[in-house]
CSV table of C-alpha atoms in Angstrom, one decimal:
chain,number,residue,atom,x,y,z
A,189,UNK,CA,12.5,74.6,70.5
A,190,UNK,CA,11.7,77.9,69.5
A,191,UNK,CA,14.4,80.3,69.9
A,192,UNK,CA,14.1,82.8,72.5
A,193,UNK,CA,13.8,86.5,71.7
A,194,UNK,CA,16.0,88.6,74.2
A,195,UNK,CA,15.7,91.8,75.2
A,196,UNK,CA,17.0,94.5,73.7
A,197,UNK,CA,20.5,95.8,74.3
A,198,UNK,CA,21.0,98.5,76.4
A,199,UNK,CA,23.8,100.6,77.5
A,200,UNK,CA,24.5,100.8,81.8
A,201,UNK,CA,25.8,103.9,83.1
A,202,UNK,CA,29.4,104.9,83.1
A,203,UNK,CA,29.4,105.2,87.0
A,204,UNK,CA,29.1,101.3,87.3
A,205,UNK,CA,31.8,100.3,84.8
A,206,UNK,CA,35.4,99.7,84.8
A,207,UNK,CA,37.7,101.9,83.6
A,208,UNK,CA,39.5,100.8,80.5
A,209,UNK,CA,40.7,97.1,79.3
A,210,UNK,CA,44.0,97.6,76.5
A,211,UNK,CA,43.5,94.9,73.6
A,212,UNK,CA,46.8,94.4,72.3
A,213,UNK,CA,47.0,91.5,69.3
A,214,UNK,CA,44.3,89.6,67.9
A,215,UNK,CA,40.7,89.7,65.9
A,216,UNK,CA,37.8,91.5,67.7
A,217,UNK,CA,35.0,89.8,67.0
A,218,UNK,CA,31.6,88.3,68.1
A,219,UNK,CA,30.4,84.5,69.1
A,220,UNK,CA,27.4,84.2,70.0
A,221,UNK,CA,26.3,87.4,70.7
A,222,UNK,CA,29.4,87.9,73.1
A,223,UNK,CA,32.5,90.3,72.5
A,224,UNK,CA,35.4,88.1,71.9
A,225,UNK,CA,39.1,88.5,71.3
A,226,UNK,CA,40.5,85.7,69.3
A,227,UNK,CA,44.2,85.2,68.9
A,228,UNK,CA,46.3,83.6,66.3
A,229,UNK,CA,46.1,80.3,67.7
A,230,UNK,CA,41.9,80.4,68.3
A,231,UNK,CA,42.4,81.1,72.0
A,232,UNK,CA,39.3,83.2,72.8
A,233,UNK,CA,38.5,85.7,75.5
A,234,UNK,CA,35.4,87.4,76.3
A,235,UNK,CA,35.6,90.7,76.5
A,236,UNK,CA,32.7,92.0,79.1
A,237,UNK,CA,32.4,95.3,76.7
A,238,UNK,CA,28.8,96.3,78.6
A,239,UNK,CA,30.8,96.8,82.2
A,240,UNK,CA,33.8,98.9,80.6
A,241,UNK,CA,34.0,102.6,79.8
A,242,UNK,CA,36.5,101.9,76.9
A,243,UNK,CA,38.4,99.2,75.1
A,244,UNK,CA,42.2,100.6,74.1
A,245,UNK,CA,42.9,99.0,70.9
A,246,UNK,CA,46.2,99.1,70.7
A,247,UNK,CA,48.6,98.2,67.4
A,248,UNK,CA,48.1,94.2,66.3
A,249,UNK,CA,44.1,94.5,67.1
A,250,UNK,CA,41.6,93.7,64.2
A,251,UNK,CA,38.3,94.8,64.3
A,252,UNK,CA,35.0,93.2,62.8
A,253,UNK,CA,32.3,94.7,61.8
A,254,UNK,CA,29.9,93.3,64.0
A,255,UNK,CA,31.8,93.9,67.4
A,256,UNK,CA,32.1,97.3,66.9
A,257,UNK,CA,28.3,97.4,66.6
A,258,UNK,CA,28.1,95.4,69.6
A,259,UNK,CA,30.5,97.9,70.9
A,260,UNK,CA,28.5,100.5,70.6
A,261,UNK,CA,24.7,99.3,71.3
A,262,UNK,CA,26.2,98.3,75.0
A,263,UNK,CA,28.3,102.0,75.3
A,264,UNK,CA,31.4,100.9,75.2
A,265,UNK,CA,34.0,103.7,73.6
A,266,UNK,CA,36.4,101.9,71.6
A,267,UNK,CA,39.7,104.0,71.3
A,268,UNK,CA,42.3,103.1,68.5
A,269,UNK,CA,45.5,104.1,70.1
A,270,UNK,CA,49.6,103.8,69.2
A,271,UNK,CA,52.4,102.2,70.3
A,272,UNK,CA,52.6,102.4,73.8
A,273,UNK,CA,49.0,104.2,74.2
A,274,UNK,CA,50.4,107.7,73.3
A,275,UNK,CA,48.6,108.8,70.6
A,276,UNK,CA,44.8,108.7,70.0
A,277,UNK,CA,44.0,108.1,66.6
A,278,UNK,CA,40.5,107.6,66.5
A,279,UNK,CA,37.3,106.4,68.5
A,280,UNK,CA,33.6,104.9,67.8
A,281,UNK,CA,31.2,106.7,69.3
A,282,UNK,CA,29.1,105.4,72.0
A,283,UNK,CA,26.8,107.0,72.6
A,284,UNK,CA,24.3,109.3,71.4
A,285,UNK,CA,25.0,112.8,71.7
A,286,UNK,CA,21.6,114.9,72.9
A,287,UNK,CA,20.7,118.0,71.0
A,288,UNK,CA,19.5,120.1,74.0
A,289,UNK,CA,23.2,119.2,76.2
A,290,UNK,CA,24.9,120.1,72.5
A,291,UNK,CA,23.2,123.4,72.5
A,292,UNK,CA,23.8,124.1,76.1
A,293,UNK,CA,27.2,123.5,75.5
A,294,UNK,CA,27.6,125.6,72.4
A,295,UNK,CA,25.9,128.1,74.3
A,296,UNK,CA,28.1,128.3,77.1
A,297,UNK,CA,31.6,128.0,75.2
A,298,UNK,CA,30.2,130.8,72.7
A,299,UNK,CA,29.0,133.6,75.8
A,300,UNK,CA,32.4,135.2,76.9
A,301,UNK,CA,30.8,136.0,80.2
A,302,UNK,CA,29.3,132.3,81.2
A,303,UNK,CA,32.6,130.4,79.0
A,304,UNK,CA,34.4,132.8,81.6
A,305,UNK,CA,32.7,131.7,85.0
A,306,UNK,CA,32.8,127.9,83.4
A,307,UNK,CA,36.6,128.2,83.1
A,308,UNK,CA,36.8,129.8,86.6
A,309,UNK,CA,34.9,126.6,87.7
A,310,UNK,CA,37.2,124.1,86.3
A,311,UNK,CA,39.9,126.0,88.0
A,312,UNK,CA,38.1,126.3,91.4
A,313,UNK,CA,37.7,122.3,91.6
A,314,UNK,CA,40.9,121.6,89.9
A,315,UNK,CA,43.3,123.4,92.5
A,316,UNK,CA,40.8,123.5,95.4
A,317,UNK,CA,40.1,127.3,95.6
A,318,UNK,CA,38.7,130.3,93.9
A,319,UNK,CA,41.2,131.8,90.9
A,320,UNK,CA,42.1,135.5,91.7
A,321,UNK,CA,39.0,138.0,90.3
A,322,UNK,CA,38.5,139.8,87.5
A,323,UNK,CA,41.3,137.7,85.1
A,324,UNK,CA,40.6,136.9,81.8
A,325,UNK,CA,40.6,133.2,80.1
A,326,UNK,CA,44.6,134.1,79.0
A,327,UNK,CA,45.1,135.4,82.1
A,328,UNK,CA,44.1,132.4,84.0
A,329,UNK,CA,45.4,130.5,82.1
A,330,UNK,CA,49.2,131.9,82.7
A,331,UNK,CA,48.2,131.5,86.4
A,332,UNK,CA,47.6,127.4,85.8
A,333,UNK,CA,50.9,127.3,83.3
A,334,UNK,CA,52.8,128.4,86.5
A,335,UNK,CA,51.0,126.4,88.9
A,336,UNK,CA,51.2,123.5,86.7
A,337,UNK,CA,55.3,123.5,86.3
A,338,UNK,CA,55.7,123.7,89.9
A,339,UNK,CA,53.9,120.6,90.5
A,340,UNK,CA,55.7,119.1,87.9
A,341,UNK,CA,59.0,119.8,89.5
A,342,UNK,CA,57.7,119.4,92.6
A,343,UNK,CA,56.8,115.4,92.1
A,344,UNK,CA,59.5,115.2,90.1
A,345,UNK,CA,62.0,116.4,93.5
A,346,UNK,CA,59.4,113.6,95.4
A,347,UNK,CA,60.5,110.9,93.3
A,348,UNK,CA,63.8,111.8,92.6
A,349,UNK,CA,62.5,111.6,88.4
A,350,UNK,CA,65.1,114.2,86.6
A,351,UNK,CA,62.7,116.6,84.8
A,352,UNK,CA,63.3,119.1,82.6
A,353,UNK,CA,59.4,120.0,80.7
A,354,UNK,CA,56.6,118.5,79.7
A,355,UNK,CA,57.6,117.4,76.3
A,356,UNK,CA,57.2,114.3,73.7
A,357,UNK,CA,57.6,113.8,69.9
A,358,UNK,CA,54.8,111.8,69.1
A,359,UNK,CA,56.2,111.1,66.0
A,360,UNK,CA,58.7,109.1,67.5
A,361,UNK,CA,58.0,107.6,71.0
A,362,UNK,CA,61.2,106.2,72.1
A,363,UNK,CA,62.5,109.6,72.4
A,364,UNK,CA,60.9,111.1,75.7
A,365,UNK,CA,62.4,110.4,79.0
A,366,UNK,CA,61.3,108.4,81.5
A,367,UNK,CA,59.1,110.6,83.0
A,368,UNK,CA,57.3,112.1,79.9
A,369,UNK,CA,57.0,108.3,78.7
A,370,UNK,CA,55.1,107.9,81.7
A,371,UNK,CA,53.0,111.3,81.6
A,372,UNK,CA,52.1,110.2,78.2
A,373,UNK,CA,50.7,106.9,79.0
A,374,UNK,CA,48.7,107.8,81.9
A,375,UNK,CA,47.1,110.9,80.6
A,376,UNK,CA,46.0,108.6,77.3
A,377,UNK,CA,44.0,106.1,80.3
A,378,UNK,CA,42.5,108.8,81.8
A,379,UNK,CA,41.1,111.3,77.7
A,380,UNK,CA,40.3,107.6,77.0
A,381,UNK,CA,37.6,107.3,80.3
A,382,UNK,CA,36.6,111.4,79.9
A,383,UNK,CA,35.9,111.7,76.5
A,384,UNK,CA,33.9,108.1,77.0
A,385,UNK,CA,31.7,110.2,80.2
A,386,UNK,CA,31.8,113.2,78.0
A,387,UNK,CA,30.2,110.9,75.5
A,388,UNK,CA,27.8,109.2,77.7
A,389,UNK,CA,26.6,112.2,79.3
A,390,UNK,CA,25.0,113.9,75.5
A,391,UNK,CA,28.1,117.0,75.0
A,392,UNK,CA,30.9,117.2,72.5
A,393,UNK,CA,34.4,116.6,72.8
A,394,UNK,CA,35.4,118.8,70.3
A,395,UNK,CA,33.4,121.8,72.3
A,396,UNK,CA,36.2,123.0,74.7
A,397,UNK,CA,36.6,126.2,77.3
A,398,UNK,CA,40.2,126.2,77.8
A,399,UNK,CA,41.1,124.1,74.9
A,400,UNK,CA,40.2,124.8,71.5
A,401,UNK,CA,40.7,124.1,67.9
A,402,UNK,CA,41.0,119.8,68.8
A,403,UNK,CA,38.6,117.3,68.2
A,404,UNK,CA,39.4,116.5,71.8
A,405,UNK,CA,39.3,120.1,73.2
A,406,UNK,CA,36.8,119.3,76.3
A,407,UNK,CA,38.1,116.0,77.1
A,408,UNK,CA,41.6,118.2,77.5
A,409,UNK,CA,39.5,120.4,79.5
A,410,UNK,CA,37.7,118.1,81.8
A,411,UNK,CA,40.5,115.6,82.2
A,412,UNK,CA,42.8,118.6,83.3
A,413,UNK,CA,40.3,119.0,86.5
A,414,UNK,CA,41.1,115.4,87.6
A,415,UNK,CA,45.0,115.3,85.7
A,416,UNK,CA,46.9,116.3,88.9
A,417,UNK,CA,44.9,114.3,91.4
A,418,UNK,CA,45.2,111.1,89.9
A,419,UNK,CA,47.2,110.2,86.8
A,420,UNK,CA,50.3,113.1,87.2
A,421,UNK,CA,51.4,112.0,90.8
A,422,UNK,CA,50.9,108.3,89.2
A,423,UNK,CA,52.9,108.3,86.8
A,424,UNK,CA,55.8,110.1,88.5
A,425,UNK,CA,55.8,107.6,90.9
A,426,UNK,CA,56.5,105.0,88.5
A,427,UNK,CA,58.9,106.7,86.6
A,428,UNK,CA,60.9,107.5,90.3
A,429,UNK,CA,61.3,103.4,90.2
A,430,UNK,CA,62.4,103.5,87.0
A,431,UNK,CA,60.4,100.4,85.7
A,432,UNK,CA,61.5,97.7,83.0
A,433,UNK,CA,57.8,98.0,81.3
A,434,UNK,CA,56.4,101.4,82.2
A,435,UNK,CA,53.8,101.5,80.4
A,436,UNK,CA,52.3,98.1,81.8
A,437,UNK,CA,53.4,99.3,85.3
A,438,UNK,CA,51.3,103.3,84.1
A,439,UNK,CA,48.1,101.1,83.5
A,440,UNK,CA,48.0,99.0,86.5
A,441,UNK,CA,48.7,101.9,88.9
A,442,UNK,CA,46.3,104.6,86.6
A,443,UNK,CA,43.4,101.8,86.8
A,444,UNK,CA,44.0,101.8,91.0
A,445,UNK,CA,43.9,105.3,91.4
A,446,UNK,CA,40.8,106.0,89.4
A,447,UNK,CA,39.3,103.1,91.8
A,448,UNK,CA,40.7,104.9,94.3
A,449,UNK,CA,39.2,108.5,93.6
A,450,UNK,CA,36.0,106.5,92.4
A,451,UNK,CA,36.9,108.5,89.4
A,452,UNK,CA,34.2,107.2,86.6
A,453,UNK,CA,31.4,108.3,89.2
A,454,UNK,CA,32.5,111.8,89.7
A,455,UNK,CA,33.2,112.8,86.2
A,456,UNK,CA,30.0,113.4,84.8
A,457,UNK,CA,28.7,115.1,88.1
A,458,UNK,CA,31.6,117.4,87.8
A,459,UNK,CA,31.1,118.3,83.9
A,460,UNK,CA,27.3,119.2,84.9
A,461,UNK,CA,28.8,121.1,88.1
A,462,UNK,CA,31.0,123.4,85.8
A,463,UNK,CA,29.1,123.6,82.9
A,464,UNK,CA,25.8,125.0,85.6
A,465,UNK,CA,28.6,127.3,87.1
A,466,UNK,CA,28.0,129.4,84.1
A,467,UNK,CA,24.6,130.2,85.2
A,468,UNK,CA,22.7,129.9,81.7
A,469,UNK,CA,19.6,127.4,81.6
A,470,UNK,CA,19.5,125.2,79.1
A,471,UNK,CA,17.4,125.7,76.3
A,472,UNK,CA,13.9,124.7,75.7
A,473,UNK,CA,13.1,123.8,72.2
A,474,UNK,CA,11.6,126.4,70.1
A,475,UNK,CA,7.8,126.4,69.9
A,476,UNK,CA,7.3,125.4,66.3
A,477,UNK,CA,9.4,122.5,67.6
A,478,UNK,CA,7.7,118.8,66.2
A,479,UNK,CA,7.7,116.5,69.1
A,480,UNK,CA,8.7,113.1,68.8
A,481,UNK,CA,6.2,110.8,67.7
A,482,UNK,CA,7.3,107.5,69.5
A,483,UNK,CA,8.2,108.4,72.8
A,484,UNK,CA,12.0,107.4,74.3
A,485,UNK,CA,11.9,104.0,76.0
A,486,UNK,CA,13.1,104.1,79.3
A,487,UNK,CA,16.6,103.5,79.5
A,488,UNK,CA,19.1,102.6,82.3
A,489,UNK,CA,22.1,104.5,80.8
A,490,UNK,CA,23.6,107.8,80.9
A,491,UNK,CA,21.3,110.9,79.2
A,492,UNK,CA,23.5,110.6,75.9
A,493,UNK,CA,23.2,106.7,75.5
A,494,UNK,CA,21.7,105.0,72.6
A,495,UNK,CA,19.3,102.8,73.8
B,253,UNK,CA,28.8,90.6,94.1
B,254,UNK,CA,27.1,88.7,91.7
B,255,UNK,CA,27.1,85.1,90.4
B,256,UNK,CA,24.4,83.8,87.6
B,257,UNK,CA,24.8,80.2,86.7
B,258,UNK,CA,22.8,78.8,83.6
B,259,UNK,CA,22.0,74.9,82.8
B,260,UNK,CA,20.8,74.2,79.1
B,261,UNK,CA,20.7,77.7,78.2
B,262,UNK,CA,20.5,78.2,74.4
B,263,UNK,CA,24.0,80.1,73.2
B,264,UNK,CA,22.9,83.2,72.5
B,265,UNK,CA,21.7,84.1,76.0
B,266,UNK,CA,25.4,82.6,77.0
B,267,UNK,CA,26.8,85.4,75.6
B,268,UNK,CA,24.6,88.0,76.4
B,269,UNK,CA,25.5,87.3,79.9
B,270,UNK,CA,29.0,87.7,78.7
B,271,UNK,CA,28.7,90.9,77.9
B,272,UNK,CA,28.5,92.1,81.5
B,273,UNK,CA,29.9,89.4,83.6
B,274,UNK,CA,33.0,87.3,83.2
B,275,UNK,CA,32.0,83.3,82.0
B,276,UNK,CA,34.7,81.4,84.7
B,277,UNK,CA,32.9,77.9,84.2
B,278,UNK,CA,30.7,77.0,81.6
B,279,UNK,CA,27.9,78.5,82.4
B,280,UNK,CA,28.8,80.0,85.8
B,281,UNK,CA,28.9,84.2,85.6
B,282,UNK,CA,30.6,86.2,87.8
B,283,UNK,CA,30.6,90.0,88.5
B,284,UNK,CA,29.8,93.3,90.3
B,285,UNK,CA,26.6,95.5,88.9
B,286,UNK,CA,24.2,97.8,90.5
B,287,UNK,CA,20.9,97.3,91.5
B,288,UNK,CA,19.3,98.1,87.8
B,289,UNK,CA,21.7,96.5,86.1
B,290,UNK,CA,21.1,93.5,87.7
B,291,UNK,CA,17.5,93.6,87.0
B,292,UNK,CA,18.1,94.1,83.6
B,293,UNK,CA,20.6,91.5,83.6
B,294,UNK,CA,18.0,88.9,84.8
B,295,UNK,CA,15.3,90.3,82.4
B,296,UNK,CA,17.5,88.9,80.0
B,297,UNK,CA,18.0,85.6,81.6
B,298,UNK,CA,14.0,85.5,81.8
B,299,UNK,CA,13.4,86.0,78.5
B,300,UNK,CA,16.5,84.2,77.4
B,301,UNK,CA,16.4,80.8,79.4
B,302,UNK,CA,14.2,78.8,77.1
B,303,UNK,CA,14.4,75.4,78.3
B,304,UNK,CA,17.2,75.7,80.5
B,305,UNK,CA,17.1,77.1,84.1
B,306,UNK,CA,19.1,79.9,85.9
B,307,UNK,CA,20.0,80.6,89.4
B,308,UNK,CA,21.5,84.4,90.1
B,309,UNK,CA,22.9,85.0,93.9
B,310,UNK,CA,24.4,88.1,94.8
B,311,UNK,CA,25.0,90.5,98.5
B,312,UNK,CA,22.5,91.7,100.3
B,313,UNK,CA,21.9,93.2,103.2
B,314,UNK,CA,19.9,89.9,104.5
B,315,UNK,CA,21.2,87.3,107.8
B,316,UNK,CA,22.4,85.0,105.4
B,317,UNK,CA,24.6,88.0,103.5
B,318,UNK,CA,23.2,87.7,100.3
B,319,UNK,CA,19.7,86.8,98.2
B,320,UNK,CA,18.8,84.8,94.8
B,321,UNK,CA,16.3,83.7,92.8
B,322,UNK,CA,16.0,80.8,90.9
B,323,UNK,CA,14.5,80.3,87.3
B,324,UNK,CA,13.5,77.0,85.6
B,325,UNK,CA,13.2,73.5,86.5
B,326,UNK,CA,15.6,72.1,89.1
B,327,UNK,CA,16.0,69.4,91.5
B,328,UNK,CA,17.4,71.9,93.8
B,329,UNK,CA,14.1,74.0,95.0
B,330,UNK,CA,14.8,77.0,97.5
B,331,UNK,CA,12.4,76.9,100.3
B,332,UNK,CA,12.0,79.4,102.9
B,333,UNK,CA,12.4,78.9,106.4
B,334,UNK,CA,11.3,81.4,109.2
B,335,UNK,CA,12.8,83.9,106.6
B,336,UNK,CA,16.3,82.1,106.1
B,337,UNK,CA,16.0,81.1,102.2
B,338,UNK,CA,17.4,77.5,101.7
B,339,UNK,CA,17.4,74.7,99.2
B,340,UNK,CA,16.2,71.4,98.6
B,341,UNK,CA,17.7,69.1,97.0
B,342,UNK,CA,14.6,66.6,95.4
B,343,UNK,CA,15.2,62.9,95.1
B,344,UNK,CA,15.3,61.8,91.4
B,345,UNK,CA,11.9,60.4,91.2
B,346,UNK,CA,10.3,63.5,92.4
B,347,UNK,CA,11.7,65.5,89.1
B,348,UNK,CA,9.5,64.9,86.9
B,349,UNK,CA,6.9,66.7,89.3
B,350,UNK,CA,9.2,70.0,89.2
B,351,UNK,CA,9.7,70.1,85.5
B,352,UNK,CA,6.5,71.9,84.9
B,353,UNK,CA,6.5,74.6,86.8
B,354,UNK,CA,9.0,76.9,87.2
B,355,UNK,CA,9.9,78.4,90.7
B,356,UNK,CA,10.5,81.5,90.8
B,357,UNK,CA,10.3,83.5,94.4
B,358,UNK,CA,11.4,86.6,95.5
């Protein structure tokens, strides 16, 4: 019998994955052309990387060489993260980025006027209605700080959570309270999933409107329009019942809420919305431009998918 | 919904499948894709199955509730009935006839 010859892999789109899936101990590896996780005592479990936005590998997780290729032919972001899924250390990359999005992107962030109307944008979605005219970026961005302590202390009176600011050492995570603990974890789901569509869709993280100066600048940007929808209210709520394993508890309610808000279908519709908003067409390459020789195979992922 | 179950199937397409769906019985797949995806999931099975054969069932908008299509030589042969899909199940003699050619229907 002649071995068969399968197709190659391709990535599917983002819209039609699950969120995240948190790998805690054990070697990352593949069998038989499957992602596996074995454990210390050769208990395997697949791992269906090609239906999931991004594996969380937390502390205890080994990696081989060949899954993370697997990894990433399929699109599947693989996020190193710390104890208790606070701090993001560092990720593969999934997918390709695409020159023409980077450019448009660059373009946009580096135009005062259209980074202006793009950060108006985020703000329109984010808190429903259109920011007060003719503010600045610093301007607006006193507005939100405002805005964005009142809700805190306002969920935080909901749930009866004590609250005093949004703060964490993330040098030492023991140290937050409750409520921060819980912030912390459910924001780290939900960069995990944006930078992943951020990815996917062809733009740079590191190219941010509001944020700058972070390798994550726009996945701080674009998981701020969603923050207060989903993952904020979430994790209040867990810290109100003051749970034995909150971070557990974080997960489980972050991964129902973005099922909930259909979350993974709307963000990369919503990073085109506000990056049109600031009304600059993309570029068309230059005229000198050499055209690719072998044409791009038709592909069932995102734009900014390896195929 | 959809389920993919494989007989014989060399390894390698084993795992493939495992890639997108969860394996909860040897060689029985389970999960939710899209249309596309699904497509490109049985492409795979196609070129994959070898020897083996492959059944994939999954929700549609059809009386019955749902649709599938069958790769490979089986004694179980879905027949169509006055646009109700159904199978047969062949008597043992009989499966030597089906080992030639595959039946695949839409």
């Amino acid at each position: 019998m002649t071995e068969p010859i399968l197709p190659p892999l391709k990535p599917i789109p983002i819209k039609d994955r699950v969120s995240a899936i948190f790998v805690e101990k054990g070697n990352l590896d593949v069998i038989d052309g499957a992602f596996v996780v074995v454990d210390k005592t050769g208990v395997r479990t697949h791992i269906p990387v090609g239906g999931v936005a991004c594996l969380m590998l937390e502390p205890g997780s080994r990696v081989s060489h060949a899954a993370v290729t697997l990894a990433s032919r399929v699109g599947c972001l693989l996020v190193w993260i710390g104890e208790a899924g606070v701090r993001l250390y560092a990720s593969g990359q999934p997918g390709g980025a695409r020159a023409d999005r980077l450019l448009y992107q660059a373009k946009l962030a580096l135009d005062d006027a259209a980074r202006l109307k793009v950060v108006r944008k985020m703000y329109e979605i984010r808190f429903g209605e259109k920011p007060p005219e003719k503010r600045s970026v610093l301007q607006l961005q006193g507005i939100e700080g405002a805005r964005v302590r009142k809700m805190y202390e306002l969920l935080a009176k909901q749930h009866r959570v004590t609250w005093t600011r949004r703060n964490y050492d993330a040098g030492n995570w023991g140290s937050g309270d409750m409520a921060n603990r819980c912030l912390s974890s459910a924001t780290a789901c939900l960069y995990g999933i944006c930078e992943a569509a951020i990815l996917a869709a062809g733009y740079a993280p590191a190219v941010g409107f509001i944020h700058t100066g972070k390798p994550q600048s726009f996945v701080y940007d674009i998981a701020d329009i969603f923050k207060f929808d989903t993952v904020v209210p979430v994790a209040f709520r867990i810290a109100g019942r003051k749970p034995g394993n909150p971070e557990r508890d974080v997960r489980l309610a972050c991964r129902d809420i973005f099922r909930q808000t259909r979350l993974l279908k709307r963000i990369i519709p919503t990073i085109e919305q506000v990056l049109a908003a600031g009304e600059i067409t993309p570029p068309v390459s230059h005229k000198e431009a050499v055209d690719i020789a072998i044409p791009n195979k038709e592909q069932i992922g995102d734009a900014g998918h390896r195929g | 919904m959809l389920v993919i179950v494989v007989e014989n199937a060399p390894p390698r397409l084993r795992g493939r499948l495992a890639l997108w769906l969860l394996e909860v019985r040897a060689g029985v797949y389970v999960g939710k894709v899209s249309l596309r995806t699904r497509e490109m999931i049985w492409h795979n099975v196609q070129e994959g199955v070898a020897d083996g054969n492959a059944i994939m069932a999954w929700n549609t908008n059809t009386e019955s509730g749902f649709d599938f299509l069958t790769l490979g030589p089986n004694r179980r042969l879905p027949v169509e009935m006055d646009g109700i899909k159904l199978v047969s199940f062949l008597p043992e003699k009989n499966t030597a006839e089906t080992l030639n050619g595959s039946s695949e229907d839409g």
